[in-house]
Tab-separated table of C-alpha atoms in Angstrom:
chain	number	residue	atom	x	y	z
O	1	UNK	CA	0.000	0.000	0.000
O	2	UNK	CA	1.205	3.424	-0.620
O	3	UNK	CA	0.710	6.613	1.401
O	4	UNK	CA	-2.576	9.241	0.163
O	5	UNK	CA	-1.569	12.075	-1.217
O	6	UNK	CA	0.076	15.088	0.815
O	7	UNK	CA	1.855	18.441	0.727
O	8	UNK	CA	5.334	18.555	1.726
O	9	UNK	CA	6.959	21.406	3.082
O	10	UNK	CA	10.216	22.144	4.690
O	11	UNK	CA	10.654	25.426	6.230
O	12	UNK	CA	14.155	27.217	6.943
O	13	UNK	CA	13.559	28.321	10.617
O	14	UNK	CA	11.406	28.042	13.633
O	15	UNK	CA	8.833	30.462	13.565
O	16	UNK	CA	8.051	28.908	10.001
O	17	UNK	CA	7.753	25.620	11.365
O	18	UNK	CA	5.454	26.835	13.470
O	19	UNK	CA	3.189	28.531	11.462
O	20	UNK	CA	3.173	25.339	9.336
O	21	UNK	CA	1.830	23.297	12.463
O	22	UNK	CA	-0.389	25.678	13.598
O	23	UNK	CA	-2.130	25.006	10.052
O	24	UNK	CA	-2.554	21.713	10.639
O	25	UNK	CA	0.504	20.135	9.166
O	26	UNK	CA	2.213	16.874	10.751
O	27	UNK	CA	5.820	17.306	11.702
O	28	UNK	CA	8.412	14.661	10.855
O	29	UNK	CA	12.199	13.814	11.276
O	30	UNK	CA	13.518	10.818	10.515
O	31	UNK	CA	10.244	9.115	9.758
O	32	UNK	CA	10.885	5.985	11.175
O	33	UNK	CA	7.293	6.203	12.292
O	34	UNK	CA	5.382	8.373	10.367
O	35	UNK	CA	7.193	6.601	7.383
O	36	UNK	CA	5.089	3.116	7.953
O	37	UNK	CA	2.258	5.001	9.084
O	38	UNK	CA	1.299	6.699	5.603
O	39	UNK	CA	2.407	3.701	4.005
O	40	UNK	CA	-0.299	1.705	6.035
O	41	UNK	CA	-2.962	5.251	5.463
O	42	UNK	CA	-3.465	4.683	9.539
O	43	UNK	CA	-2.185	8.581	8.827
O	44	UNK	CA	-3.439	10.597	6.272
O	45	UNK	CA	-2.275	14.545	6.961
O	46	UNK	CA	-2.563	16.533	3.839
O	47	UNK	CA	0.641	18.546	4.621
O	48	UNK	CA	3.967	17.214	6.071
O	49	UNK	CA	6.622	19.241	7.586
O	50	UNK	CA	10.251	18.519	7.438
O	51	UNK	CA	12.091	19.566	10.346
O	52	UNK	CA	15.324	18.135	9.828
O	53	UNK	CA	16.959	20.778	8.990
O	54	UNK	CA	16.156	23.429	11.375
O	55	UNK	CA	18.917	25.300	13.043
O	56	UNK	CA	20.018	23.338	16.517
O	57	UNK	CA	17.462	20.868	16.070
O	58	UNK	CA	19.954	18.138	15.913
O	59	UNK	CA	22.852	18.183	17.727
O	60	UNK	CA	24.699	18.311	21.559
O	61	UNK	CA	24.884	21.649	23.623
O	62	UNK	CA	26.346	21.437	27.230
O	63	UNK	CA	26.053	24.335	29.567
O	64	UNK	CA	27.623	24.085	33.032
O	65	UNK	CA	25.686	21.243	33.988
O	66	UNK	CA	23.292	20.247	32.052
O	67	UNK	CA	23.413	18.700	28.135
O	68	UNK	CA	21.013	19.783	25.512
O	69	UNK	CA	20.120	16.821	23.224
O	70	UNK	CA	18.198	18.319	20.024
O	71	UNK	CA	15.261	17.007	19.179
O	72	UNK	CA	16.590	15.878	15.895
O	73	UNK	CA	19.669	13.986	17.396
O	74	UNK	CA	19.730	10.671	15.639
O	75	UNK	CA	19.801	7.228	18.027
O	76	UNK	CA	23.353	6.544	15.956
O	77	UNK	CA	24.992	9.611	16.913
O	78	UNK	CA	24.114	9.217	20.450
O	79	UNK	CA	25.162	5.264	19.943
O	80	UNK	CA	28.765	6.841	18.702
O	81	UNK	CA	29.444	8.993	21.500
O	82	UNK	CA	28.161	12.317	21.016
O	83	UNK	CA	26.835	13.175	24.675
O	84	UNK	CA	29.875	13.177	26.919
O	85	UNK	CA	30.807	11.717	30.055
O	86	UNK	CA	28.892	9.009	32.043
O	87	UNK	CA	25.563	10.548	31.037
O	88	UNK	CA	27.215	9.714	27.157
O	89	UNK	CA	28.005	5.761	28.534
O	90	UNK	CA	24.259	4.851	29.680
O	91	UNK	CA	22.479	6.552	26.835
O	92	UNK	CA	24.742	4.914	24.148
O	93	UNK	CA	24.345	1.821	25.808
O	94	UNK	CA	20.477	2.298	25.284
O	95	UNK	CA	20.416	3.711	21.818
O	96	UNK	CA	22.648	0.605	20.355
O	97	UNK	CA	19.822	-1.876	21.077
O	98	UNK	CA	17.410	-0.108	19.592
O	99	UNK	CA	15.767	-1.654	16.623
O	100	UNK	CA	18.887	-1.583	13.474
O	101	UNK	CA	21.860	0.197	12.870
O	102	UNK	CA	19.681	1.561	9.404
O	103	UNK	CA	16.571	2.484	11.954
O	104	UNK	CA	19.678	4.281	14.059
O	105	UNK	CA	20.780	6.153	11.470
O	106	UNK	CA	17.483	8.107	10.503
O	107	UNK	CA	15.349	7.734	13.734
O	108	UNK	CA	15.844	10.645	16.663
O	109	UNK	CA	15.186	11.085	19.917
O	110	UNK	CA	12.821	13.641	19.878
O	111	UNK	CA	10.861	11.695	17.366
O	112	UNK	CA	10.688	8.570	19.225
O	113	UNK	CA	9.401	10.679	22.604
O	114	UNK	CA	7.095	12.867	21.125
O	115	UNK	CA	5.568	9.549	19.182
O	116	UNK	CA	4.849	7.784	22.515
O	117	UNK	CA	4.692	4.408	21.697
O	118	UNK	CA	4.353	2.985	25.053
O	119	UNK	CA	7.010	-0.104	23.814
O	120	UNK	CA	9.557	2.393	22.495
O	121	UNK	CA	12.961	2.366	24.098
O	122	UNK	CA	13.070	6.377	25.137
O	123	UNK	CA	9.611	6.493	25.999
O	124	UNK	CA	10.392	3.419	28.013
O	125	UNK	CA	13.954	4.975	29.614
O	126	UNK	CA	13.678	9.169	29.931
O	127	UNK	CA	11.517	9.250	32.560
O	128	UNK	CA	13.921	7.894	34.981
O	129	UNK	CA	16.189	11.196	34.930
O	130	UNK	CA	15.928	14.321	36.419
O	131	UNK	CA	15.468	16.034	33.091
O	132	UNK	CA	12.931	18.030	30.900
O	133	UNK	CA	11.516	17.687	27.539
O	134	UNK	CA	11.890	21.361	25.721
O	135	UNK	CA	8.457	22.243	23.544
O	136	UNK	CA	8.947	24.949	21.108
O	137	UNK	CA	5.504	27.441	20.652
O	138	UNK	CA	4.128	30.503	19.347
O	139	UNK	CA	4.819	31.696	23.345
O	140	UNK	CA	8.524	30.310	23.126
O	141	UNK	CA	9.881	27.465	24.880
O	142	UNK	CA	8.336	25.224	27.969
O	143	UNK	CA	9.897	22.935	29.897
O	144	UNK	CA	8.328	19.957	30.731
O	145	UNK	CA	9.085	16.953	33.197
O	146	UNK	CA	10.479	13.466	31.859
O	147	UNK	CA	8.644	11.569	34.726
O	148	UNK	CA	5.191	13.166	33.397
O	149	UNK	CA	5.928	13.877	29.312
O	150	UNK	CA	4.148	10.906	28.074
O	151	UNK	CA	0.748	10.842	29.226
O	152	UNK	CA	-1.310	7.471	27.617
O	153	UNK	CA	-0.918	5.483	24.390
O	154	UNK	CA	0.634	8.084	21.589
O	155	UNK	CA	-0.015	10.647	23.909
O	156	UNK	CA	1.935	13.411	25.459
O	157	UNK	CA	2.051	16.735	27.165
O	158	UNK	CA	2.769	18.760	24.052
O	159	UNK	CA	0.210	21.683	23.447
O	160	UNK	CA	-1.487	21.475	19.613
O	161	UNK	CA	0.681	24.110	18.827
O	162	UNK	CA	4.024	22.763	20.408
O	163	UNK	CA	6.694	21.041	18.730
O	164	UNK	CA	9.421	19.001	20.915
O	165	UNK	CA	12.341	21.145	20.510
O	166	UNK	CA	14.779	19.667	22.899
O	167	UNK	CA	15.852	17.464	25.744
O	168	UNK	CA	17.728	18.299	28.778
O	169	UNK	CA	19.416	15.863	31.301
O	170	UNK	CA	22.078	16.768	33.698
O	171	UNK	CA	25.528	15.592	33.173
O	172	UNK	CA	26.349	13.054	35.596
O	173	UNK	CA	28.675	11.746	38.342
O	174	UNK	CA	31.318	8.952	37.344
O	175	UNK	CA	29.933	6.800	40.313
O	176	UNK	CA	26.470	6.759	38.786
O	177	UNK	CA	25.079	3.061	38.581
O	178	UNK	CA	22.532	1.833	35.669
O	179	UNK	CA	20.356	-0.873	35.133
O	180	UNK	CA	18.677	-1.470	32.277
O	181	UNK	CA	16.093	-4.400	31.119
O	182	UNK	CA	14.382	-5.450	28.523
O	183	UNK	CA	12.485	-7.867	26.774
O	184	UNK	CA	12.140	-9.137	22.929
O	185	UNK	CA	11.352	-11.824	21.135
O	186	UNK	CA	13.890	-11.120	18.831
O	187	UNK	CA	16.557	-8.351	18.343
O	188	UNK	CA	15.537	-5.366	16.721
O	189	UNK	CA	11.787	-5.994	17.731
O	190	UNK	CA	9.826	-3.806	20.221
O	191	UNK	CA	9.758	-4.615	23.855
O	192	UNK	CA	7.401	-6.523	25.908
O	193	UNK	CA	8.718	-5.064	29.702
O	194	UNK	CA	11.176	-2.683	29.936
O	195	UNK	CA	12.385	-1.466	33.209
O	196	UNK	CA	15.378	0.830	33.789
O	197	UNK	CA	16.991	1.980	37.416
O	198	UNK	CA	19.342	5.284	37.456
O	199	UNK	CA	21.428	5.644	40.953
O	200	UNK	CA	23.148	9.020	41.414
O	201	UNK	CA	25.039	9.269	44.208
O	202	UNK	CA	23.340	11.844	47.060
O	203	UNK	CA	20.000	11.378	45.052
O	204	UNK	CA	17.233	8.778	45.938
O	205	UNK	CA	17.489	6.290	43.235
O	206	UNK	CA	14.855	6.497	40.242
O	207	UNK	CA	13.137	3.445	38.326
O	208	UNK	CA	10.510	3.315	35.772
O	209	UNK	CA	8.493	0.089	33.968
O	210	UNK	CA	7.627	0.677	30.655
O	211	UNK	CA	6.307	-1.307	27.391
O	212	UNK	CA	3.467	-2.804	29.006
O	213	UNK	CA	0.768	-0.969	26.780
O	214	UNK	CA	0.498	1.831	28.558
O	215	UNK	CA	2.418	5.321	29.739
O	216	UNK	CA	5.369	4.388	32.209
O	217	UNK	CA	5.360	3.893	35.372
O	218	UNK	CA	7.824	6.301	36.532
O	219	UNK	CA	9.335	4.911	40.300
O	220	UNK	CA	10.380	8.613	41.875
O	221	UNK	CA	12.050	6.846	44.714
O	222	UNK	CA	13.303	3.249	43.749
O	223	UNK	CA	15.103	2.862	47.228
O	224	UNK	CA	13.333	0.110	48.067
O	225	UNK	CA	13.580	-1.374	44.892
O	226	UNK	CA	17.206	-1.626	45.303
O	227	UNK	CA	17.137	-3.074	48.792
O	228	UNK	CA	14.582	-5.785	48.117
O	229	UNK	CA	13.659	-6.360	44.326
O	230	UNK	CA	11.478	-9.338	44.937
O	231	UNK	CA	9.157	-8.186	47.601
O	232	UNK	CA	8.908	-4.643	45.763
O	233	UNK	CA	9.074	-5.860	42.205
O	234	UNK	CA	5.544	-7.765	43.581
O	235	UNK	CA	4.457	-4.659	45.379
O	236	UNK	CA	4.267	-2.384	42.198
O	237	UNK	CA	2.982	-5.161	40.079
O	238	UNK	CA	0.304	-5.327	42.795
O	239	UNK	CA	-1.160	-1.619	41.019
O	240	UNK	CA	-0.828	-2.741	37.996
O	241	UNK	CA	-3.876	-4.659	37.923
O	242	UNK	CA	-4.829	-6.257	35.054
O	243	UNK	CA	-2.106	-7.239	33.407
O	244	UNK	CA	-1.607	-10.870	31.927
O	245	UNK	CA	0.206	-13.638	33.834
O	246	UNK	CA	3.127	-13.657	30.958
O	247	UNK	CA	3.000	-10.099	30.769
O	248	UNK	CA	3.498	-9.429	34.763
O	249	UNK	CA	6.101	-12.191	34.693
O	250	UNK	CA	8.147	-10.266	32.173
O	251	UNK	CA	7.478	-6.978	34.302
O	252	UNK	CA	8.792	-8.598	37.395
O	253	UNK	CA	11.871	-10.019	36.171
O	254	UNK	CA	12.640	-6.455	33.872
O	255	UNK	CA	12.226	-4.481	37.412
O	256	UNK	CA	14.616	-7.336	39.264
O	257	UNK	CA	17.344	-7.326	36.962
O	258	UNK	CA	17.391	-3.927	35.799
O	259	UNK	CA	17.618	-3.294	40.298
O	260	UNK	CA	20.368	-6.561	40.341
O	261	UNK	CA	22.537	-4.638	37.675
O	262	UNK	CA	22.706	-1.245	39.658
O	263	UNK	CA	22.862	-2.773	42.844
O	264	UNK	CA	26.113	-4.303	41.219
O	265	UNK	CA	27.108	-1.335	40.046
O	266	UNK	CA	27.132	-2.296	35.498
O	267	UNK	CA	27.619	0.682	33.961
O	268	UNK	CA	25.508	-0.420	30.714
O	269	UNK	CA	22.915	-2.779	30.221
């Protein structure tokens, strides 16, 4: 099947952008989703709007400390190295298991948040650091928590109007530990139970479970995930109701060993 017909556009700067989504226009960037979408017609905008090539929208900024990840950062360039430090080590280590090393190349961060796919490996890891999500307006730009950006099933907390500009995590400690589960039937496929734990030293440890058709579960204190996985893994599961046997089986081993793997301080997972 191919895609209906539909305008493309690809405007030079922001406030053209913009004006282009405030008309109605669907925004795209590497079209990793969007791509199979038309394909399938489960989309059918009239106008598309290329954002690739918008000043700063790809790209690494770091200010004292924090690091600005464009929204237009691709999962290969973050695979390679280029966010810095410890903060570089973990996300690298989660953007090389995502999908391909072709589905790397043209797929970006911000387009894999702002899609929401409740299975999808950002979607399924942001949320456990102390960060914000950066929407772009007609009122400028608004900062919005990682714990509460994704709100339901391909939905967020970006305003008709906004466009996800940026993210911004702080850099982070060398002694940082990081555990990170998840599940597939086979490589390159979507999860079935994700769960991630992120350990900075002075901080109370932060979880989140993820890819279990829904938002995730962000854990703001995973403390007592750490000191007893089994007991808590059982006790989060416990609001969760509704899920299938497999599927809570998955959940509960995702939320051990992504705790086991911090507790034993792996720096990538």
């Amino acid at each position: 099947m191919k895609p209906a017909p539909f305008a493309y556009a690809r405007p030079a700067d922001w406030p053209a952008a913009l004006a282009l989504l405030g008309s109605g226009a669907r925004p795209v960037a590497g079209g990793q989703s969007i791509g199979p979408m038309l394909n399938l017609r489960m989309a059918q905008p009239g106008l598309v709007a290329d954002l690739r090539h918008l000043p700063e929208f790809g790209g690494i900024a770091v200010q004292g400390g924090t690091c600005r990840i464009g929204a237009g950062t691709t999962h290969a360039a973050i695979e390679d190295g280029a966010v810095p430090g410890r903060l570089g080590a973990i996300l690298a280590g989660v953007a090389r298991r995502i999908a391909y090393r072709p589905v790397r190349n043209r797929g970006t961060i911000g387009g894999s948040l702002a899609h929401a796919d409740p299975a999808a490996d950002w979607v399924a890891v942001l949320p456990a650091f102390p960060g914000h999500a950066v929407a772009l307006g007609p009122a400028g730009e608004r900062r919005i928590p990682l714990a509460g950006f994704v709100t339901g099933i391909f939905e967020t907390a970006l305003r008709p109007e906004e466009v996800l500009r940026a993210i911004e995590l702080p850099l982070l400690p060398p002694e940082t530990r990081w555990g990170h589960w998840k599940f597939c039937r086979k490589p390159g496929e979507f999860s079935k139970a994700t769960a991630c734990l992120l350990a900075i030293p002075g901080q109370a440890p932060r979880a989140v479970l993820a890819a279990l058709d829904g938002p995730p579960l962000p854990i703001p204190d995973a403390t007592a995930l750490l000191a007893a996985p089994e007991a808590e893994a059982d006790r989060l599961l416990a609001t969760l109701p509704g899920l299938e046997p497999w599927r809570a089986a998955l959940a509960r081993t995702a939320l051990r060993r992504a705790a086991g793997m911090a507790a034993a301080g792996m720096p990538t997972a």
